[in-house]
C-alpha positions as semicolon CSV with decimal commas, in nm:
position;residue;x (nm);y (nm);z (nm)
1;X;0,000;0,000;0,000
2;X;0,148;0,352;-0,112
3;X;0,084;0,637;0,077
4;X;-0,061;0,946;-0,183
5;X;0,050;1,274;-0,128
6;X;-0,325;1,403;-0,156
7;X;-0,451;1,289;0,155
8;X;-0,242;1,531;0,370
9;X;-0,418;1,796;0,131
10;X;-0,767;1,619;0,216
11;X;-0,702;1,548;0,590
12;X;-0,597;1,941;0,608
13;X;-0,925;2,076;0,451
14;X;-1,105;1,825;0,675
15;X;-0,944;2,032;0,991
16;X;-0,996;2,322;0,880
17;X;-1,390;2,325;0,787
18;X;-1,480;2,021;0,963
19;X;-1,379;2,137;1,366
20;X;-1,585;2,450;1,350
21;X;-1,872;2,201;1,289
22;X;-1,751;1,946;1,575
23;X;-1,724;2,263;1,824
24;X;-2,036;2,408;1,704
25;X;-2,291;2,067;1,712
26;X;-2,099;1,868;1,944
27;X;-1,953;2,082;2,183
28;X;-1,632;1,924;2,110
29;X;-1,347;2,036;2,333
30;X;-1,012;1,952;2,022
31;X;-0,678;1,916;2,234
32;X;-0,424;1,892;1,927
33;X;-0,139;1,658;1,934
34;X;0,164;1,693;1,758
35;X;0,327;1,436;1,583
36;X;0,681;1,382;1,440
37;X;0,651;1,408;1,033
38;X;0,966;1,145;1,035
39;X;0,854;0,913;1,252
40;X;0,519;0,598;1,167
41;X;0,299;0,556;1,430
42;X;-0,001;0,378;1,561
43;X;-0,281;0,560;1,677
44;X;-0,557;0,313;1,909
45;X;-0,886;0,470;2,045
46;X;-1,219;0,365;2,242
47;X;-1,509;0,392;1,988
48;X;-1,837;0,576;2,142
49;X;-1,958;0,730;1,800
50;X;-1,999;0,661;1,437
51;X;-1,798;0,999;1,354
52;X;-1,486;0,902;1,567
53;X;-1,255;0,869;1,286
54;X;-1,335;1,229;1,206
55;X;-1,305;1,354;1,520
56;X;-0,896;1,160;1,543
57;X;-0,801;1,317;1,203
58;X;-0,896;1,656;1,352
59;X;-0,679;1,608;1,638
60;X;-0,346;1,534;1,506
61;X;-0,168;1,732;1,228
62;X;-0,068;1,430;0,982
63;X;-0,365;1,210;0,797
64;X;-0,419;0,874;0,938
65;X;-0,477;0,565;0,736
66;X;-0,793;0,440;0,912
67;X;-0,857;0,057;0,947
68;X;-1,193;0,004;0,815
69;X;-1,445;-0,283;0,775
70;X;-1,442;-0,348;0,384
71;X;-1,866;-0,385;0,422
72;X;-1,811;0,031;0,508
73;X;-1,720;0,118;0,176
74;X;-2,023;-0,004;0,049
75;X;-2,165;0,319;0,197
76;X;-2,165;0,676;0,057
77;X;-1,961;0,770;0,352
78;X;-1,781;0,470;0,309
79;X;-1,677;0,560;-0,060
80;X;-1,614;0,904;-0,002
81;X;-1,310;0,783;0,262
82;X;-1,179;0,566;-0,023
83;X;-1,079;0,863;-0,211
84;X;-1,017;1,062;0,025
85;X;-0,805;0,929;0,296
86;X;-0,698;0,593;0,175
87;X;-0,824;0,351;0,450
88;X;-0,724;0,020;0,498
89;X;-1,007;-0,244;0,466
90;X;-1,040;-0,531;0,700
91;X;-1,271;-0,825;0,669
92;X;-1,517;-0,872;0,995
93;X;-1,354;-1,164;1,245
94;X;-1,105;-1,326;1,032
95;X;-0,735;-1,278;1,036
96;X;-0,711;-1,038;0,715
97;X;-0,324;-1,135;0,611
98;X;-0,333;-0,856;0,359
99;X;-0,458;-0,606;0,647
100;X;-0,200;-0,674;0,847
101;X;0,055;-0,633;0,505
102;X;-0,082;-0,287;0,449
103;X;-0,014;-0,171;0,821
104;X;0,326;-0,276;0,775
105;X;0,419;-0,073;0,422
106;X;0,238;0,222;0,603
107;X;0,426;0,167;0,855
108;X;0,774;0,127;0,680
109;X;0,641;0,443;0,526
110;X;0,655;0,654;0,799
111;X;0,266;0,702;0,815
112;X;0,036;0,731;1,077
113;X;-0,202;0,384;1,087
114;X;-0,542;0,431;1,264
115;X;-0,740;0,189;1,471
116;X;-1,009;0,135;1,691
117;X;-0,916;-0,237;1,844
118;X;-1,280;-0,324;2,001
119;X;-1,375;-0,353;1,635
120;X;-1,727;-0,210;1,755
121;X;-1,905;0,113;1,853
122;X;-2,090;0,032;2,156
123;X;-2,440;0,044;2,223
124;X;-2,423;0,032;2,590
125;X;-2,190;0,344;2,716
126;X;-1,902;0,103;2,784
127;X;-1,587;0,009;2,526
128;X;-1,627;-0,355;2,421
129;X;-1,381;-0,600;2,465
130;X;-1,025;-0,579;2,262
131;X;-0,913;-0,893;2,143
132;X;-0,586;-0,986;2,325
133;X;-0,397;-1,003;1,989
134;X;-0,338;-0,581;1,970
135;X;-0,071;-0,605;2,181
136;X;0,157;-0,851;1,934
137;X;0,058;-0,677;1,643
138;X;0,166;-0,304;1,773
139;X;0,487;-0,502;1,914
140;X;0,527;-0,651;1,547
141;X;0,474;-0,320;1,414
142;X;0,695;-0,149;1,630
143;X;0,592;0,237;1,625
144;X;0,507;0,418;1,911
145;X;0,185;0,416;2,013
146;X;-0,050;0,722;2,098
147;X;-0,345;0,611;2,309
148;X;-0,665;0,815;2,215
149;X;-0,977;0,836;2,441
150;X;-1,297;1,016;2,369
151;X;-1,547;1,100;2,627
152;X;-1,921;1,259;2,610
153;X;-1,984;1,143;2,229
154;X;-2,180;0,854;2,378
155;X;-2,430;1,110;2,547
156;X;-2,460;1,366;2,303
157;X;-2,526;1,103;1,991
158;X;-2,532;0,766;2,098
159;X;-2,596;0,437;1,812
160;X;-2,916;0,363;1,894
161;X;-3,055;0,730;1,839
162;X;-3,080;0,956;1,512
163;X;-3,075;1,290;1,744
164;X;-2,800;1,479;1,900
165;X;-2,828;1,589;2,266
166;X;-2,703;1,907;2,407
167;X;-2,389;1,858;2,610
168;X;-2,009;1,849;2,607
169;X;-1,761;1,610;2,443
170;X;-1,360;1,617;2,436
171;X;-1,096;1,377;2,314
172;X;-0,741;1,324;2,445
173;X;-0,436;1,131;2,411
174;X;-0,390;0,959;2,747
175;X;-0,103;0,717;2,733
176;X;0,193;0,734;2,486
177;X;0,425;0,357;2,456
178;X;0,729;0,394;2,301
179;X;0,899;0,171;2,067
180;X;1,145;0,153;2,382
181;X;0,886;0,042;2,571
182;X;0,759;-0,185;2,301
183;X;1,024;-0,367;2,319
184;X;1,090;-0,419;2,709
185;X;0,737;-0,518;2,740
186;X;0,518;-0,835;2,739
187;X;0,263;-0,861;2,550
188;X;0,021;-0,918;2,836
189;X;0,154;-0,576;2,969
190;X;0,103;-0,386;2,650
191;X;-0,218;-0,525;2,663
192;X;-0,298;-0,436;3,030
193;X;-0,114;-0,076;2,938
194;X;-0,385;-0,036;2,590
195;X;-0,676;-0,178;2,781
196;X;-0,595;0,040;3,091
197;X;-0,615;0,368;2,861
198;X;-0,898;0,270;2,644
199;X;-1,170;0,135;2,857
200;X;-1,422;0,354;2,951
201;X;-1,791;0,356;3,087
202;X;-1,977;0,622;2,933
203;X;-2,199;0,661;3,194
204;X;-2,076;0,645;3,513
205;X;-1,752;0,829;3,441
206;X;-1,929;1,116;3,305
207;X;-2,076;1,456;3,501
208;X;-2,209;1,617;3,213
209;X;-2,596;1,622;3,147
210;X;-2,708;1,538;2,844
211;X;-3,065;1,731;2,719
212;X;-3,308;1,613;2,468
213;X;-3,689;1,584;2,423
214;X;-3,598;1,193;2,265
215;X;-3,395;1,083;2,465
216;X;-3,518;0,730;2,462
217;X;-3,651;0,699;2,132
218;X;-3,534;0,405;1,922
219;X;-3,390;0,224;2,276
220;X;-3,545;-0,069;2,175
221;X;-3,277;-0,105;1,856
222;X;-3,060;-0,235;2,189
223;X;-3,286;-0,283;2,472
224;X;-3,546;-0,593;2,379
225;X;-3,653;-0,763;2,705
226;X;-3,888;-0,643;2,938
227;X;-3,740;-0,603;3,307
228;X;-4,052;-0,697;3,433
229;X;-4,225;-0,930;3,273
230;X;-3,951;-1,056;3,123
231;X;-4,140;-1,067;2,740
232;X;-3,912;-1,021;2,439
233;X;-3,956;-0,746;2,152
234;X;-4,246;-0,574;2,353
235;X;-4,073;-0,259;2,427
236;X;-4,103;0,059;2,260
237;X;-3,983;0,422;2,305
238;X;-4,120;0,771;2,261
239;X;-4,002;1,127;2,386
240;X;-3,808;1,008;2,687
241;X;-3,997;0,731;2,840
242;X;-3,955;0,365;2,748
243;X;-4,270;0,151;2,834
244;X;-4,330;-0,250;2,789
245;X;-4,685;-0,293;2,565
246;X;-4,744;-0,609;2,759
247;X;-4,723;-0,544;3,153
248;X;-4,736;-0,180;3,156
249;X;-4,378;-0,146;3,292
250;X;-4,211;0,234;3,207
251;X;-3,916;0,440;3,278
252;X;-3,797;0,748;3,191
253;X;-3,419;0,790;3,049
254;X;-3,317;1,119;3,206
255;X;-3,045;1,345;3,116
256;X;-2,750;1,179;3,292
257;X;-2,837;0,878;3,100
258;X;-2,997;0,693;3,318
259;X;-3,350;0,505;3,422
260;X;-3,564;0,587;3,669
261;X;-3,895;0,369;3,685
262;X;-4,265;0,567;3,624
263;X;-4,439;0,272;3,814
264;X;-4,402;0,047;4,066
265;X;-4,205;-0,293;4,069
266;X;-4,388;-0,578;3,978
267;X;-4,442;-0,853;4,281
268;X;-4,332;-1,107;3,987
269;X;-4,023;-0,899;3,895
270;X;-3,684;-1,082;3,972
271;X;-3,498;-0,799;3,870
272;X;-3,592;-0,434;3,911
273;X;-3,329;-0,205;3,953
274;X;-3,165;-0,109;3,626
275;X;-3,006;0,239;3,620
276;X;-2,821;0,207;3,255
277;X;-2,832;0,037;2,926
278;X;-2,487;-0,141;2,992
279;X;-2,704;-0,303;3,305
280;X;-2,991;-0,393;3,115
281;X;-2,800;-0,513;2,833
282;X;-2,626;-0,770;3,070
283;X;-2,933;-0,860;3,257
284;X;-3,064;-0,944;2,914
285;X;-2,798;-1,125;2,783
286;X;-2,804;-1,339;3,128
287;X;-3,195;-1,441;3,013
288;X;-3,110;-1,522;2,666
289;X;-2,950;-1,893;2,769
290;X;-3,256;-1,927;2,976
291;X;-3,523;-1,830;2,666
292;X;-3,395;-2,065;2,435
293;X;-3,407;-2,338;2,636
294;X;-3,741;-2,293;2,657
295;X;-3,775;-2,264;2,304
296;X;-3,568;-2,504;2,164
297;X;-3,712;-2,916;2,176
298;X;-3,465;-3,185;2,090
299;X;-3,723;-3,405;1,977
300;X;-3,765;-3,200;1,733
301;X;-3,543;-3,280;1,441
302;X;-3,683;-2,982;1,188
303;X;-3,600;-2,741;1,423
304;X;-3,919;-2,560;1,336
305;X;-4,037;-2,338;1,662
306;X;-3,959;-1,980;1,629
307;X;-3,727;-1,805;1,860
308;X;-3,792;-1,456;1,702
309;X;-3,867;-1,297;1,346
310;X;-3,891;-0,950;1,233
311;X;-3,946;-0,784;0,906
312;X;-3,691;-0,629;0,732
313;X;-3,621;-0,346;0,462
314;X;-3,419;-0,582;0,200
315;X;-3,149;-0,821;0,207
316;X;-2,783;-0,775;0,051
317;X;-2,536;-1,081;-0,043
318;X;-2,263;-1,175;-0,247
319;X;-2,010;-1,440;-0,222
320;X;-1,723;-1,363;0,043
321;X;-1,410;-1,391;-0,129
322;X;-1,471;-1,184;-0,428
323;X;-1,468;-0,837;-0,272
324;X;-1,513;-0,642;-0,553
325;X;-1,832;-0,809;-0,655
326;X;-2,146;-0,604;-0,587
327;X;-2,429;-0,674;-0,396
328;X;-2,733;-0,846;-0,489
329;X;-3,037;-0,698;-0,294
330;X;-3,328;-0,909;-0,262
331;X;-3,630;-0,984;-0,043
332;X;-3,790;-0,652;0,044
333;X;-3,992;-0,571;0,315
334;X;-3,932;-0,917;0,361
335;X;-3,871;-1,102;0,719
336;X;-3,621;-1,275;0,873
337;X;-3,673;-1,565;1,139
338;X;-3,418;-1,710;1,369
339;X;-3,482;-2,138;1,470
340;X;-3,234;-2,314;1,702
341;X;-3,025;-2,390;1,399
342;X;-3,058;-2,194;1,130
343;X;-3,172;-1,809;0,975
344;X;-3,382;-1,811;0,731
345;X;-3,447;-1,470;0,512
346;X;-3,775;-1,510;0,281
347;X;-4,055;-1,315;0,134
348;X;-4,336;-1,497;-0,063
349;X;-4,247;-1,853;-0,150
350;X;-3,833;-1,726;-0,181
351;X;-3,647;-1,844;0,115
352;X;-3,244;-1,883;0,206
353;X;-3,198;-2,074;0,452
354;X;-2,792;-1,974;0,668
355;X;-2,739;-2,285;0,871
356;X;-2,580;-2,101;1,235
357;X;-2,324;-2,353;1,245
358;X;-2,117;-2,193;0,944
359;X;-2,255;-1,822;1,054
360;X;-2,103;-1,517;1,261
361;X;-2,291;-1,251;1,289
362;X;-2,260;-0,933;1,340
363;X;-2,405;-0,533;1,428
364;X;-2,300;-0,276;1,190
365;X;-2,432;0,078;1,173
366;X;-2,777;0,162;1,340
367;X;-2,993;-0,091;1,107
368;X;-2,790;-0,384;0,946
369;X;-2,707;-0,734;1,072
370;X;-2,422;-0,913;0,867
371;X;-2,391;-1,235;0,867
372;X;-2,114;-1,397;0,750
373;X;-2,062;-1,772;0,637
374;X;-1,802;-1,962;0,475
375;X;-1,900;-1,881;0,110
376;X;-2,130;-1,589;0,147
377;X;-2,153;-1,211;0,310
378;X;-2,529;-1,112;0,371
379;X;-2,622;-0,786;0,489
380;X;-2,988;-0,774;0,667
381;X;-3,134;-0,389;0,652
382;X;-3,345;-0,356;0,932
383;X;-3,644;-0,093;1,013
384;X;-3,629;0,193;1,188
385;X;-3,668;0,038;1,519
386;X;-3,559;-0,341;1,458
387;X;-3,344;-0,476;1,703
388;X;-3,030;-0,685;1,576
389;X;-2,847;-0,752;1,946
390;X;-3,104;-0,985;2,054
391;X;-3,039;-1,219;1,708
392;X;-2,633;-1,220;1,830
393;X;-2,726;-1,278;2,189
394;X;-2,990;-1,521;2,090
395;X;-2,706;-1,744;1,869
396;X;-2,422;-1,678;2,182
397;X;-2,674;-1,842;2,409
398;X;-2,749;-2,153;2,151
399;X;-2,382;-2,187;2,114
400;X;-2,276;-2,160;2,486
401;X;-2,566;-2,417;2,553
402;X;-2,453;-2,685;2,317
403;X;-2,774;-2,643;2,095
404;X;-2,574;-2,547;1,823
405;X;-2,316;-2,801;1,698
């Protein structure tokens, strides 16, 4: 991978027009950081927003070559990135050998490479797990390493929500390892040193208040069970209250993100104390195991109970290792159905069937579920207010409980 002269042209214009607009609609607080012009490095950040990448380039006075998921330049924002700043695509979950080539000539380049290593914006408030193998790649690498950590980008536009809340952000470089250090090091203490800087929790490590009229609308895209009665799929959201259409149970989501219940606690109600979405999101998860056992029979060899189905906007696939096929888009405003072993995606009498035993799935942007198999990439565009977590939890579950094999 060459490095083109145009993007420090690009990545400067991008400063210059693009912070007045951060400052201005996100209350961004911009402290720069200077880097060496002579000397590559590796910049790793928490992800809290979709426009992170933006925020980074604004920060630091050389472009970055981003690390991007190759389904992201499917996308208009996706494409415009392409030309402009020359990211480097990565295939979802797989070790990406010609990834890990272009970090390297960037690298040998004296560039700047770009990366957030939790692979995911988070729904919840709280930085999702980094896979343990950062630390031997940056040691492999061996540039110095700027640690990057944004705060307040969660409350003012978090995933789930298409509005922006009044309140503050910032972003700042918190932890610098040197190629010194890179070497001295284990890798379990560069990890421990990366996952030290980067972790964060949204919510309780922010003082800032965070003001909207919708505060809770579209919660359900990451919130599906009901806290009370324990239903799936029957919440919704509107203004800033979140109610369950089956027992009645509400809560408001006030302005330092957090719950605070509109009626009283069910007799029934095992659980009834959840102040964030990070808590209810784990209380959740803990159910899923517990749902489908209930839903899945052995003696059934069809495998034909429902778990859950929604409908969807239209369904994207090609086959996986030709990445510069296009799409084909099928099934709209069709549905898709999870069973205890497979997906199916139909409309009408048209049905593919994705056994889960050769799937991974996974969230991407606010409305699309990809799942990925050993010959195919699909991409599932969801309505407004379709959840995709509980599919993912729902297939962790199966797998943890041995239902799939």
């Amino acid at each position: 991978m060459k490095l083109r002269k145009s993007t420090s042209f690009y990545f400067a214009l991008l400063r210059f027009f693009y912070f007045p607009f951060e400052k201005a609609k996100y209350h961004y607080k911009l402290n720069k950081y200077k880097l060496d012009k002579k000397k590559p490095y590796i910049i790793l950040s928490n992800h809290t927003a979709q426009l992170d990448p933006l925020f980074l380039a604004s920060s630091f006075n050389r472009p970055i070559q981003f690390v991007m998921l190759d389904i992201m330049f499917d996308t208009f924002l996706g494409k415009v990135l392409k030309v402009l700043a020359n990211p480097i695509a990565k295939e979802k979950d797989v070790v990406d050998v010609s990834t890990i080539r272009n970090m390297y000539d960037v690298i040998k380049q004296n560039g700047v490479v770009g990366l957030f290593p939790s692979g995911d914006c988070t729904c919840t408030g709280i930085e999702s797990k980094i896979d343990p193998s950062i630390a031997k790649l940056v040691k492999k690498l061996n540039a110095e390493v700027i640690l990057y950590k944004t705060t307040g980008l969660f409350g003012i536009r978090p995933r789930f929500s298409k509005k922006i809340r009044k309140g503050k952000s910032s972003g700042n470089v918190v932890d610098v390892i040197t190629t010194e250090e890179l070497q001295i090091l284990s890798n379990e203490e560069i990890y421990s040193r990366i996952t030290n800087a980067l972790y964060c929790d949204q919510v309780k490590e922010n003082k800032d208040l965070f003001k909207s009229k919708a505060s809770a609308e579209y919660l359900e895209k990451v919130l599906y069970v009901c806290p009370d009665c324990f239903s799936i799929s029957s919440l919704e959201s509107s203004g800033n209250e979140i109610k369950c259409r089956k027992c009645g149970f509400s809560a408001t989501y006030n302005e330092r993100m957090r719950f605070v219940r509109n009626n009283a606690v069910r007799d029934s109600a095992s659980v009834n104390n959840l102040e964030t979405i990070a808590e209810w999101n784990e209380f959740q998860n803990n159910l899923a195991g517990t749902f489908v056992k209930k839903c899945y029979d052995p003696y059934d060899a069809q495998n034909n109970k429902i778990i859950v189905t929604d409908q969807i906007k239209y369904l994207e696939f090609r086959k996986r290792r030709k990445r510069r096929s296009k799409y084909i888009r099928r099934y709209k405003n069709g549905y898709i159905t999870l069973y205890a072993n497979r997906i199916e995606i139909f409309k009408d009498m048209n049905i593919i069937n994705i056994p889960l035993n050769d799937a991974k799935l996974s969230y991407q942007m606010r409305s699309i579920l990809v799942i990925y198999t050993s010959e195919n990439t699909y991409k599932v565009y969801g309505k407004d207010r379709i959840n995709f977590i509980k599919y993912i939890q729902l297939v962790d579950a199966m797998h943890k409980e041995g239902i799939i094999k």
